[in-house]
Amino acid sequence: MIEKEKIKVIIDTDPGQDDAAAIMLALGSPELDVLGLTVVAGNVPLNLTTRNALMVCELSGRLDIKVFSGAKGPMTGPQVTAEHAHGKSGLDGPDIFEPSIQLEPQYAPDFIVETLLNERSKTVTLCPIGPLTNVALALEKNPTIATHIDKIVLMGGGYFAQGNITPSAEFNIFADPEAAKIVFSCGAPIVMMPLDVTHKVLTTRARIQQLASIGNPASEALVKMLTFYSRYNSKKFGNDGGPLHDPTTIAWLINPDLFKGKKCNVEIEIKSDLTRGSTVIDWWEVTNRPKNALVINEVDSDGFFELLTERVSNLK
Ligand code: BDR
Ligand code: CA
């Protein structure tokens, strides 16, 4: 039997409890080769998102994963953070510790450029699950990398589900709309996980209990993270559990059949005071603008949680 080639991924992240779930899902999945985590400021400032990324690798028993720190804030405009959802540390829930893994010295956008130029063309997937600053900076440094990217599978935006940080904007896009504009117009194939789909992936009590039954260090920490995270989100959105946004990107890479969507044109609003950072999705094809993203809106959420539980149980 011919062995299938692993999917090479760079996860660009701002952990965040749901980022942690995404990283654990990736690290527990044999189909993926995680080339590195590139860290961006987002849910909390960069020093904390960087510490959190290292912590998640350590909790996952993966001291071999390379972690690179990147942009301290957006390309333009004021910095926005999300302690209201993630707590002061960004990863509230479990005990916070200083990780023993060393950060790589290279600047994250440089690592993205170098990797895309060094690896075989169209074999590396980018999974941005925070503000898009690092990816946009990499594209600005060397625009030719766009032609070497296999896919960009990102969490961000919303259409029918609108916004979660302003009435019309989702956090990752709102935190750096100029960067999002660069990414959505770069020409590389994009798969987009907007709030429309992530709000269907809820951390219900029953699902958290399933994760708790694994009983390894990663699952124990994840259960504490998601219990904290669910509290805020349940109150806000009135559901049993919170939307587990970021791991949908990794789950799509592993099993796209869990999802449904449609190719659309997506543009980013950067000017309006009221709707800055909103993703204008031409769902009904009322323009001739190019279809630059596969926009996902449906998910088999039980299948998604089965996958997450199975893969977190692979971690040591
Ligand atoms: C996105 O914003 C962050 O708070 C989450 O980690 C996720 O990436 C959801 O809007
Ligand atoms: Ca995130």
Tab-separated table of N, CA, C and O in Angstrom, residues 39-92:
chain	number	residue	atom	x	y	z
A	39	VAL	N	3.124	32.663	16.071
A	39	VAL	CA	2.249	33.267	17.075
A	39	VAL	C	2.072	34.749	16.784
A	39	VAL	O	3.002	35.446	16.378
A	40	VAL	N	0.848	35.205	16.998
A	40	VAL	CA	0.491	36.595	16.729
A	40	VAL	C	-0.233	37.146	17.954
A	40	VAL	O	-0.813	36.387	18.726
A	41	ALA	N	-0.182	38.464	18.137
A	41	ALA	CA	-0.983	39.086	19.189
A	41	ALA	C	-2.438	39.001	18.773
A	41	ALA	O	-2.762	39.127	17.597
A	42	GLY	N	-3.323	38.775	19.728
A	42	GLY	CA	-4.736	38.662	19.363
A	42	GLY	C	-5.586	38.623	20.606
A	42	GLY	O	-5.851	39.672	21.203
A	43	ASN	N	-5.943	37.434	21.015
A	43	ASN	CA	-6.805	37.309	22.198
A	43	ASN	C	-6.220	38.052	23.395
A	43	ASN	O	-6.952	38.631	24.193
A	44	VAL	N	-4.904	37.976	23.530
A	44	VAL	CA	-4.154	38.713	24.565
A	44	VAL	C	-2.855	39.201	23.910
A	44	VAL	O	-2.549	38.813	22.785
A	45	PRO	N	-2.078	40.051	24.609
A	45	PRO	CA	-0.841	40.550	23.981
A	45	PRO	C	0.151	39.432	23.622
A	45	PRO	O	0.056	38.309	24.150
A	46	LEU	N	1.100	39.775	22.755
A	46	LEU	CA	2.004	38.784	22.157
A	46	LEU	C	2.809	37.970	23.182
A	46	LEU	O	3.000	36.764	22.991
A	47	ASN	N	3.281	38.624	24.259
A	47	ASN	CA	4.082	37.851	25.223
A	47	ASN	C	3.256	36.712	25.808
A	47	ASN	O	3.766	35.603	26.039
A	48	LEU	N	1.947	36.945	25.993
A	48	LEU	CA	1.083	35.905	26.569
A	48	LEU	C	0.666	34.859	25.526
A	48	LEU	O	0.649	33.661	25.823
A	49	THR	N	0.352	35.293	24.305
A	49	THR	CA	-0.029	34.288	23.288
A	49	THR	C	1.173	33.384	23.001
A	49	THR	O	1.015	32.184	22.782
A	50	THR	N	2.383	33.966	23.049
A	50	THR	CA	3.587	33.158	22.793
A	50	THR	C	3.775	32.142	23.920
A	50	THR	O	3.980	30.942	23.671
A	51	ARG	N	3.679	32.613	25.152
A	51	ARG	CA	3.799	31.691	26.307
A	51	ARG	C	2.733	30.591	26.207
A	51	ARG	O	3.004	29.404	26.428
A	52	ASN	N	1.525	30.986	25.842
A	52	ASN	CA	0.426	30.015	25.773
A	52	ASN	C	0.674	28.957	24.688
A	52	ASN	O	0.366	27.780	24.879
A	53	ALA	N	1.214	29.376	23.557
A	53	ALA	CA	1.484	28.417	22.473
A	53	ALA	C	2.517	27.387	22.937
A	53	ALA	O	2.363	26.173	22.703
A	54	LEU	N	3.554	27.856	23.618
A	54	LEU	CA	4.580	26.943	24.132
A	54	LEU	C	3.966	25.988	25.164
A	54	LEU	O	4.257	24.787	25.190
A	55	MET	N	3.093	26.558	26.007
A	55	MET	CA	2.429	25.757	27.050
A	55	MET	C	1.600	24.625	26.438
A	55	MET	O	1.627	23.493	26.924
A	56	VAL	N	0.883	24.954	25.359
A	56	VAL	CA	0.004	23.949	24.737
A	56	VAL	C	0.840	22.817	24.132
A	56	VAL	O	0.487	21.636	24.234
A	57	CYS	N	1.983	23.163	23.535
A	57	CYS	CA	2.865	22.110	22.990
A	57	CYS	C	3.342	21.203	24.121
A	57	CYS	O	3.368	19.974	23.992
A	58	GLU	N	3.707	21.827	25.235
A	58	GLU	CA	4.215	21.050	26.365
A	58	GLU	C	3.104	20.159	26.946
A	58	GLU	O	3.335	18.984	27.234
A	59	LEU	N	1.911	20.709	27.096
A	59	LEU	CA	0.773	19.916	27.607
A	59	LEU	C	0.460	18.754	26.667
A	59	LEU	O	-0.039	17.714	27.094
A	60	SER	N	0.765	18.934	25.389
A	60	SER	CA	0.500	17.892	24.393
A	60	SER	C	1.644	16.887	24.314
A	60	SER	O	1.608	15.968	23.481
A	61	GLY	N	2.670	17.094	25.123
A	61	GLY	CA	3.820	16.192	25.112
A	61	GLY	C	4.657	16.331	23.857
A	61	GLY	O	5.367	15.411	23.463
A	62	ARG	N	4.574	17.489	23.176
A	62	ARG	CA	5.283	17.676	21.913
A	62	ARG	C	6.336	18.776	22.059
A	62	ARG	O	6.174	19.899	21.591
A	63	LEU	N	7.462	18.400	22.716
A	63	LEU	CA	8.531	19.361	22.944
A	63	LEU	C	9.304	19.639	21.654
A	63	LEU	O	10.151	20.524	21.595
A	64	ASP	N	9.014	18.843	20.620
A	64	ASP	CA	9.732	18.985	19.345
A	64	ASP	C	9.138	20.069	18.440
A	64	ASP	O	9.729	20.406	17.416
A	65	ILE	N	7.971	20.594	18.779
A	65	ILE	CA	7.309	21.546	17.867
A	65	ILE	C	7.994	22.910	17.938
A	65	ILE	O	8.273	23.436	19.013
A	66	LYS	N	8.247	23.483	16.763
A	66	LYS	CA	8.919	24.793	16.693
A	66	LYS	C	7.881	25.902	16.821
A	66	LYS	O	6.873	25.893	16.112
A	67	VAL	N	8.174	26.854	17.699
A	67	VAL	CA	7.243	27.962	17.929
A	67	VAL	C	7.970	29.285	17.649
A	67	VAL	O	9.077	29.510	18.162
A	68	PHE	N	7.347	30.124	16.829
A	68	PHE	CA	7.947	31.399	16.410
A	68	PHE	C	7.019	32.535	16.818
A	68	PHE	O	5.812	32.455	16.583
A	69	SER	N	7.583	33.590	17.352
A	69	SER	CA	6.768	34.729	17.749
A	69	SER	C	6.778	35.771	16.622
A	69	SER	O	7.785	35.936	15.936
A	70	GLY	N	5.657	36.458	16.456
A	70	GLY	CA	5.561	37.393	15.331
A	70	GLY	C	5.079	38.773	15.715
A	70	GLY	O	5.627	39.412	16.616
A	71	ALA	N	4.001	39.212	15.049
A	71	ALA	CA	3.562	40.611	15.154
A	71	ALA	C	2.970	40.927	16.527
A	71	ALA	O	2.161	40.174	17.057
A	72	LYS	N	3.377	42.100	17.026
A	72	LYS	CA	2.927	42.572	18.347
A	72	LYS	C	1.561	43.233	18.297
A	72	LYS	O	0.943	43.493	19.314
A	73	GLY	N	1.136	43.595	17.085
A	73	GLY	CA	-0.144	44.292	16.948
A	73	GLY	C	-0.494	44.419	15.487
A	73	GLY	O	0.256	43.969	14.611
A	74	PRO	N	-1.648	45.018	15.188
A	74	PRO	CA	-2.119	45.092	13.805
A	74	PRO	C	-1.236	45.964	12.913
A	74	PRO	O	-0.446	46.775	13.418
A	75	MET	N	-1.404	45.843	11.610
A	75	MET	CA	-0.616	46.624	10.649
A	75	MET	C	-0.927	48.108	10.795
A	75	MET	O	-0.043	48.937	10.680
A	76	THR	N	-2.195	48.427	11.016
A	76	THR	CA	-2.586	49.820	11.295
A	76	THR	C	-3.717	49.794	12.326
A	76	THR	O	-4.386	48.769	12.478
A	77	GLY	N	-3.905	50.914	12.966
A	77	GLY	CA	-5.039	51.028	13.889
A	77	GLY	C	-4.723	50.474	15.264
A	77	GLY	O	-3.665	49.872	15.480
A	78	PRO	N	-5.648	50.684	16.184
A	78	PRO	CA	-5.419	50.279	17.572
A	78	PRO	C	-5.527	48.763	17.762
A	78	PRO	O	-6.204	48.085	16.997
A	79	GLN	N	-4.843	48.276	18.787
A	79	GLN	CA	-4.890	46.845	19.092
A	79	GLN	C	-6.183	46.508	19.846
A	79	GLN	O	-6.614	47.264	20.715
A	80	VAL	N	-6.788	45.390	19.496
A	80	VAL	CA	-7.990	44.913	20.205
A	80	VAL	C	-7.653	43.545	20.794
A	80	VAL	O	-7.043	42.727	20.110
A	81	THR	N	-8.050	43.291	22.031
A	81	THR	CA	-7.817	41.971	22.627
A	81	THR	C	-9.153	41.404	23.126
A	81	THR	O	-10.179	42.081	23.045
A	82	ALA	N	-9.131	40.188	23.634
A	82	ALA	CA	-10.409	39.514	23.978
A	82	ALA	C	-10.336	38.820	25.340
A	82	ALA	O	-10.747	37.664	25.480
A	83	GLU	N	-9.821	39.545	26.340
A	83	GLU	CA	-9.783	38.965	27.691
A	83	GLU	C	-11.180	38.647	28.190
A	83	GLU	O	-11.369	37.769	29.033
A	84	HIS	N	-12.190	39.393	27.686
A	84	HIS	CA	-13.569	39.151	28.140
A	84	HIS	C	-14.005	37.713	27.849
A	84	HIS	O	-14.823	37.162	28.567
A	85	ALA	N	-13.439	37.113	26.813
A	85	ALA	CA	-13.820	35.736	26.473
A	85	ALA	C	-12.804	34.715	26.982
A	85	ALA	O	-13.171	33.597	27.344
A	86	HIS	N	-11.522	35.090	26.995
A	86	HIS	CA	-10.465	34.096	27.251
A	86	HIS	C	-9.794	34.243	28.616
A	86	HIS	O	-8.951	33.426	28.972
A	87	GLY	N	-10.154	35.297	29.356
A	87	GLY	CA	-9.520	35.539	30.655
A	87	GLY	C	-8.226	36.305	30.486
A	87	GLY	O	-7.736	36.495	29.365
A	88	LYS	N	-7.672	36.750	31.623
A	88	LYS	CA	-6.475	37.604	31.596
A	88	LYS	C	-5.286	36.922	30.942
A	88	LYS	O	-4.490	37.548	30.249
A	89	SER	N	-5.134	35.629	31.197
A	89	SER	CA	-3.974	34.901	30.663
A	89	SER	C	-4.180	34.541	29.190
A	89	SER	O	-3.234	34.180	28.495
A	90	GLY	N	-5.419	34.582	28.726
A	90	GLY	CA	-5.738	34.108	27.379
A	90	GLY	C	-6.096	32.629	27.386
A	90	GLY	O	-6.707	32.127	26.453
A	91	LEU	N	-5.669	31.951	28.453
A	91	LEU	CA	-5.861	30.493	28.523
A	91	LEU	C	-6.399	30.132	29.904
A	91	LEU	O	-6.010	29.114	30.482
A	92	ASP	N	-7.279	30.982	30.438
A	92	ASP	CA	-7.785	30.738	31.792
A	92	ASP	C	-8.482	29.381	31.883
A	92	ASP	O	-9.090	28.918	30.921
